[in-house]
Coordinates of C-alpha atoms in Angstrom, one line a residue:
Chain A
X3 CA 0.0 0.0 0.0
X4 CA 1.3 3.6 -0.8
X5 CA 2.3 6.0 1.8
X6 CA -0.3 9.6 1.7
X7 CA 2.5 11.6 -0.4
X8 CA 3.0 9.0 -3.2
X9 CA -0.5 8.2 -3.0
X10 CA -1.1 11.9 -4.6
X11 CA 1.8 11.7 -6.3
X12 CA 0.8 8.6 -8.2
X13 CA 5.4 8.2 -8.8
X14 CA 5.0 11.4 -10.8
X15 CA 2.3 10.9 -13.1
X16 CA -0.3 12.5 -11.2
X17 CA -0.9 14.9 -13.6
X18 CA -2.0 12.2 -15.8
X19 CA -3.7 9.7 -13.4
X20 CA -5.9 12.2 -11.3
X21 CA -7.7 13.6 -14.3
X22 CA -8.0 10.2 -15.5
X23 CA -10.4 10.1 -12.4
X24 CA -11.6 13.0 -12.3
X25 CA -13.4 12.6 -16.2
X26 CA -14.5 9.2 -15.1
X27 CA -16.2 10.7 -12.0
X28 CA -17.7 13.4 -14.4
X29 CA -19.0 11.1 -17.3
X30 CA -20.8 8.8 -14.1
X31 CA -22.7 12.0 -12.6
X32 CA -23.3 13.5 -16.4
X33 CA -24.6 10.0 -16.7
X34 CA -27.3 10.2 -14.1
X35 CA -28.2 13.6 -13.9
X36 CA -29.2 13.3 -17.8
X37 CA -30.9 9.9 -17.1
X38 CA -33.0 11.3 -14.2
X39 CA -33.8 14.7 -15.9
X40 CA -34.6 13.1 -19.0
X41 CA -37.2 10.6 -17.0
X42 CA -38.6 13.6 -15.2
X43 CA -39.5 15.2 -18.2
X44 CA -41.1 12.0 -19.7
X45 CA -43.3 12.4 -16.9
X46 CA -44.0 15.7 -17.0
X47 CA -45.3 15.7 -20.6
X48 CA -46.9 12.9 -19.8
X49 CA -48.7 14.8 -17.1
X50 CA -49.3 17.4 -18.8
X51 CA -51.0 15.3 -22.0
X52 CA -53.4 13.6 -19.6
X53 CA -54.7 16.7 -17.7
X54 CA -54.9 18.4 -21.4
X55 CA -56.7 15.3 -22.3
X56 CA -59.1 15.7 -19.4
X57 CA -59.9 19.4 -19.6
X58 CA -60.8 18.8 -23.5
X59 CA -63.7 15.6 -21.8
X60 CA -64.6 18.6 -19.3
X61 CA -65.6 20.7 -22.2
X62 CA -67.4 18.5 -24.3
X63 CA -69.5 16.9 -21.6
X64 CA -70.4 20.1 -21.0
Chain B
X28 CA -40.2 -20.9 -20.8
X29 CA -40.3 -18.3 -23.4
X30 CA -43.0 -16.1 -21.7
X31 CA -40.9 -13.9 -19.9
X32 CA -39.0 -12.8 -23.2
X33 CA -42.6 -11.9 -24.8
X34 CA -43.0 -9.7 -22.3
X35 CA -40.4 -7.5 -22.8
X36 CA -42.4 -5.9 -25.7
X37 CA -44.7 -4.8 -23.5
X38 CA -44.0 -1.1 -22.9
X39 CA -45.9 -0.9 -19.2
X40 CA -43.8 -4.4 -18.2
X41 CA -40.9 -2.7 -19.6
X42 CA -41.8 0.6 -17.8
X43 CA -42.3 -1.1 -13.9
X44 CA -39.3 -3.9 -15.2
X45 CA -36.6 -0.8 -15.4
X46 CA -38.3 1.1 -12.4
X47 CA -37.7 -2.4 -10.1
X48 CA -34.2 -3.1 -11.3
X49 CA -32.8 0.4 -11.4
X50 CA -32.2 1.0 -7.7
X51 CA -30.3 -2.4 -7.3
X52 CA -28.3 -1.4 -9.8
X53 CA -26.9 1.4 -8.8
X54 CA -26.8 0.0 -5.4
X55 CA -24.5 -2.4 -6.6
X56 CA -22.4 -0.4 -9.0
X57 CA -21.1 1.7 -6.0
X58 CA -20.2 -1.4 -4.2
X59 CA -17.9 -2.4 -6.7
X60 CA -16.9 0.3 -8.2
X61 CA -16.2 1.9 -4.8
X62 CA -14.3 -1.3 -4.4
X63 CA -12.6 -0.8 -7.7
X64 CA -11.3 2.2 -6.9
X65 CA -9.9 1.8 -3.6
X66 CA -7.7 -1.5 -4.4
X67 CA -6.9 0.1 -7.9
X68 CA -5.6 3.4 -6.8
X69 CA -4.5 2.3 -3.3
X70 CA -3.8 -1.3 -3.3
X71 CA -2.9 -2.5 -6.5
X72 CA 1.5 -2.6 -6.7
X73 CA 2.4 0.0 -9.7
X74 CA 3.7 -1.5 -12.6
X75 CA 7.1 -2.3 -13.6
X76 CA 7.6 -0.8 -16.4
X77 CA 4.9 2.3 -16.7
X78 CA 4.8 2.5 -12.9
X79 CA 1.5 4.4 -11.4
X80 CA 0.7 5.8 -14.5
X81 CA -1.2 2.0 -15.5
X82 CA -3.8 3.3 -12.8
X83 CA -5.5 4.7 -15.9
X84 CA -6.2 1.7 -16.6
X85 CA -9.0 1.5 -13.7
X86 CA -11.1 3.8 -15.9
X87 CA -9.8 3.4 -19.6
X88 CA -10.3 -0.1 -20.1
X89 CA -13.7 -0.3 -18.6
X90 CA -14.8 2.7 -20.5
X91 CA -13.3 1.2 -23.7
X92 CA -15.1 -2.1 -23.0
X93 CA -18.4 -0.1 -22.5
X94 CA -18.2 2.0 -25.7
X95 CA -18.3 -1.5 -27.7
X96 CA -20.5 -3.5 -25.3
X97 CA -23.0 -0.3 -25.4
X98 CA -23.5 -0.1 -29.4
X99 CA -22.9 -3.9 -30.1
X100 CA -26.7 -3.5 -27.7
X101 CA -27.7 -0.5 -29.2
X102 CA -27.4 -2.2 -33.0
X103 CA -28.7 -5.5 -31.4
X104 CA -31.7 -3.7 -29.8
X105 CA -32.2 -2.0 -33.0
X106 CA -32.5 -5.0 -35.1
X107 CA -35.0 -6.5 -33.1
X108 CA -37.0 -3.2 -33.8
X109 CA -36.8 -3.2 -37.3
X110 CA -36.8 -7.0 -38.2
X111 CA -40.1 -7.9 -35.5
X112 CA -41.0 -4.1 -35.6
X113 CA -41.1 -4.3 -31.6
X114 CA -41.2 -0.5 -30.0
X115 CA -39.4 -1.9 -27.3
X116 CA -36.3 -2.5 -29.0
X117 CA -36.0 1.3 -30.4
X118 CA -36.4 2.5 -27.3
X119 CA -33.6 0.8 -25.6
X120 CA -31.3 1.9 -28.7
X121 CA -32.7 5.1 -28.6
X122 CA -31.5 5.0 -24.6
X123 CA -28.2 3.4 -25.1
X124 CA -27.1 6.0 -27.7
X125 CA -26.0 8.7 -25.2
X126 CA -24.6 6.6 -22.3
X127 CA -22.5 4.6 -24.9
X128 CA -21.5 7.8 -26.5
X129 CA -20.1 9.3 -23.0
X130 CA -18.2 5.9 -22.1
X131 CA -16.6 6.7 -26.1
X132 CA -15.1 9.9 -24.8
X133 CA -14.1 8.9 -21.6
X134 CA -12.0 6.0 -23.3
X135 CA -11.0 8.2 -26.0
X136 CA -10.0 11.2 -23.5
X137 CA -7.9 9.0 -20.8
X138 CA -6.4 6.9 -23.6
X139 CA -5.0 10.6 -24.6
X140 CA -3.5 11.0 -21.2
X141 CA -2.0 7.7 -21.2
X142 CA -0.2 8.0 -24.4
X143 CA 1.0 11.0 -23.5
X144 CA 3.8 9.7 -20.6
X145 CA 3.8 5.9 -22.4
X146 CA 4.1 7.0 -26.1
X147 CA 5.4 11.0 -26.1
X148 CA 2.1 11.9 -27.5
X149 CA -1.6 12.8 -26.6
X150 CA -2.6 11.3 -30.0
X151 CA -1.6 9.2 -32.8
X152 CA -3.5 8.3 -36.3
X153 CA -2.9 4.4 -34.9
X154 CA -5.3 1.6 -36.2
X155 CA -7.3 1.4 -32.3
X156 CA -7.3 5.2 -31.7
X157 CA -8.8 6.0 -35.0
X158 CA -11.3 3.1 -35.1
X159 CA -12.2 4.1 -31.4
X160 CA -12.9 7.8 -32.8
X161 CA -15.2 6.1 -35.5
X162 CA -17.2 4.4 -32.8
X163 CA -17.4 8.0 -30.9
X164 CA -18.8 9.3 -35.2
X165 CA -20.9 6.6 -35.6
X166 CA -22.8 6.9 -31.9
X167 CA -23.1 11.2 -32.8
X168 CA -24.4 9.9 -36.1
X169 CA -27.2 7.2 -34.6
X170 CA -28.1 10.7 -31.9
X171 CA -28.4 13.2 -34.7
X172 CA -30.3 11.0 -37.0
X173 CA -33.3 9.6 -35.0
X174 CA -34.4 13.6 -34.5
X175 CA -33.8 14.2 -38.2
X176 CA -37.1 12.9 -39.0
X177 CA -40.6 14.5 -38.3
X178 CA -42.0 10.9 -38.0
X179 CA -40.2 9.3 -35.1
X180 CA -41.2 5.8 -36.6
X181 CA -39.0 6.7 -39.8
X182 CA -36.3 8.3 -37.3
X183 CA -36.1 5.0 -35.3
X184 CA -35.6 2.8 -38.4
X185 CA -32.9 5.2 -39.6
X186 CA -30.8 5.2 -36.1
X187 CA -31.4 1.6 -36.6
X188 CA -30.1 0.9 -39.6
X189 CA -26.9 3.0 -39.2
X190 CA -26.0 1.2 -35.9
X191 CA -26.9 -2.3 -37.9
X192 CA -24.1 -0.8 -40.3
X193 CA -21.4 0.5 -38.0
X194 CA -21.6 -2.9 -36.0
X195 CA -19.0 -3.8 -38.5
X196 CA -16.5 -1.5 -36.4
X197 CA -16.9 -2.9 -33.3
X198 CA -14.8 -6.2 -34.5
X199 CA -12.2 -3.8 -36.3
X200 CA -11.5 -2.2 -32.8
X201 CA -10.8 -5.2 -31.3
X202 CA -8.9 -6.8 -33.4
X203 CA -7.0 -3.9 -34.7
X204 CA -4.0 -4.2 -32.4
X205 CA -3.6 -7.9 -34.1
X206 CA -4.3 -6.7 -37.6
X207 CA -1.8 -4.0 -37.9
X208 CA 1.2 -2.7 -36.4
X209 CA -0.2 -0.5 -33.0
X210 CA 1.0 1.7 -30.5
X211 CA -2.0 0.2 -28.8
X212 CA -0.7 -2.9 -26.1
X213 CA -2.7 -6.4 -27.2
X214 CA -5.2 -7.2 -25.1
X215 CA -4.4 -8.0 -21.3
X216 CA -7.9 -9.6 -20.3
X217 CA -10.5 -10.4 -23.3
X218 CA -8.0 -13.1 -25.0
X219 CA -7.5 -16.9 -25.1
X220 CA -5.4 -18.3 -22.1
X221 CA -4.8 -16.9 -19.1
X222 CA -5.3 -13.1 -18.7
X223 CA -1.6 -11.5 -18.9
X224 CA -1.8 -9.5 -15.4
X225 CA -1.2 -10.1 -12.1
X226 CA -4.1 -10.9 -10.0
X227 CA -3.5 -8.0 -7.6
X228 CA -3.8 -5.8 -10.6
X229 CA -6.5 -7.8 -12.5
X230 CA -9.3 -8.0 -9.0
X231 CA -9.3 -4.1 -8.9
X232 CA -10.1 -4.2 -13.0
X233 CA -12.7 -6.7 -13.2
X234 CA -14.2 -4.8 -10.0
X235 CA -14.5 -1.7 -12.0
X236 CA -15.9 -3.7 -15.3
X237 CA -18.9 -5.2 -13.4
X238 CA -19.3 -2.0 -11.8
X239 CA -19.7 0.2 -15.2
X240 CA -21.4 -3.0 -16.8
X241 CA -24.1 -2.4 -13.2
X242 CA -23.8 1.1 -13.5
X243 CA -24.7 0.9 -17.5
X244 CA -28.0 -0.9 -16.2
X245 CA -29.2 1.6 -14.1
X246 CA -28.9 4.5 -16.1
X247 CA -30.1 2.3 -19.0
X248 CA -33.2 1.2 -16.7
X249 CA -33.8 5.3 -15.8
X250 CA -33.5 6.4 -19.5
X251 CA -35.9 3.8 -20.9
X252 CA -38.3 4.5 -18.5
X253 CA -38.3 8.3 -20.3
X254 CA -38.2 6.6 -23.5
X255 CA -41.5 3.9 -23.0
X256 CA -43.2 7.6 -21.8
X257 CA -42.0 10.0 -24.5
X258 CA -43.7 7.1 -27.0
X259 CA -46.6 5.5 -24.8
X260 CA -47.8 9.3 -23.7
X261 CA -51.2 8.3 -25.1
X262 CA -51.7 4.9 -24.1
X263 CA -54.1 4.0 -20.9
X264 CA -51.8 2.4 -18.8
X265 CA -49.5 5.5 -18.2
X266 CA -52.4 7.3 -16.4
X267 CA -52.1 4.1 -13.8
X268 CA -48.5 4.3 -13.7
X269 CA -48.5 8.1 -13.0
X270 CA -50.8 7.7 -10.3

């Protein structure tokens, strides 16, 4: 196991490794935060269709 | 037997299918890839000849693997939509398109900062790079070309049949270190024999493959529950699942 220093060091090629991480942490979160926001807004059209749908019945019963 | 497979064209089995599976999913992505991480950045012994810089190999490979696995799906997935004409199947290559893209870049982008201390540059016009860089084309391709079309029927079997095509690439990337004279090292794990690696190094990366494959499955399972609603927005059984 590496001591605290070289672990941020990473032997000199930290400037390599760490953003190597750092994007793959990124692309994860991008990964979910576009998943979920891109559900939500399924659902929210969705929503929106069936209450539209439900004011036009309103109007014709009446 | 078969039953359960039927099913899977059904968008509200799909719909309640993705919405049970997600959370364990993710659940169990962050176990290993949380595991993955740890032994690969604190436990696994650097390598002999590229020292710590092969740590990149925690996220390169799996994003590599990832970017192929994705579209090999997404073209899979798409062929069942256009051969059976099952909705189903468009809508899981419609949701594969972006996630698969991402995983492109992140192999494309950490392969870059690989080659930079391994071969003296960022980037070279080598047989795996520059198939890779067609995969990342063909997956901006397949996302541009399903909104093309007013009629999202005749954009789905156009995404389709452009992943159907591109499939072809996804061999040529493998096999493009053996082909012609790479940079690029042969392959370490997905080979005949015995994986060339030591097991203190290999644990950490299979850790992080299952991981992104897990992780692939959730997001997958959240993005195709958008994609049943965006096309089942009419249909009565949405009105129950909103409820």
């Amino acid at each position: 196991m590496m001591t605290h220093g070289s672990f941020w060091e990473m032997g000199g090629y930290a400037r390599y490794v760490w953003p190597c991480f750092a994007l793959a942490a990124v692309v994860l979160a991008w990964n979910v935060w576009s998943a979920r926001r891109y559900h939500a807004a399924a659902q929210l059209r969705a929503r929106r269709a069936l209450i539209m749908e439900a004011s036009v019945g309103d109007e014709q019963a009446s | 037997m078969w039953t359960w497979f039927y099913k899977l064209a059904s968008p509200p089995y799909v719909y309640s299918l993705a919405g049970a599976f997600a959370p364990w999913f993710f659940g169990l992505a962050a176990l290993t890839l949380g595991f993955g991480v740890i032994d690969g950045l604190g436990f696994a012994p650097p390598d002999y000849q590229q020292g710590d810089a092969f740590r990149i190999i925690y996220v390169h490979a799996p994003g590599a693997w990832m970017s192929t696995f994705i579209y090999t799906l997404m073209a899979v997935a798409g062929a069942i939509g256009l051969i059976w004409r099952i909705k189903m199947g468009h809508a899981v290559a419609a949701a594969c398109a972006p996630i698969g893209a991402s995983f492109t870049v992140l192999a494309l982008v950490t392969g870059s900062l690989w080659g930079k201390p391994m071969w003296g540059t960022y980037w070279a016009w080598d047989p795996r790079l520059t198939s890779e860089l067609i995969l990342l084309f063909l997956y901006v391709g397949v996302l541009s070309l399903r909104p093309a079309f007013e009629d999202a029927a005749r954009g789905d079997r156009a995404a389709a049949l452009l992943a159907i095509v591109g499939v072809v690439n996804v061999p040529i990337i493998h096999y493009s270190v053996v082909w012609w004279n790479s940079l690029h090292q042969a392959a370490t794990v997905a080979k005949f024999g015995k994986p060339s690696i030591d097991a203190a190094m290999l644990w950490p990366l299979l850790s992080m493959l299952l991981g992104c494959m897990l992780f692939f499955g959730a997001v997958l399972c959240v993005r195709l529950r958008g994609e049943v609603l965006n096309r089942e927005r009419q249909a009565s059984w949405v009105r129950q699942a909103l409820q």
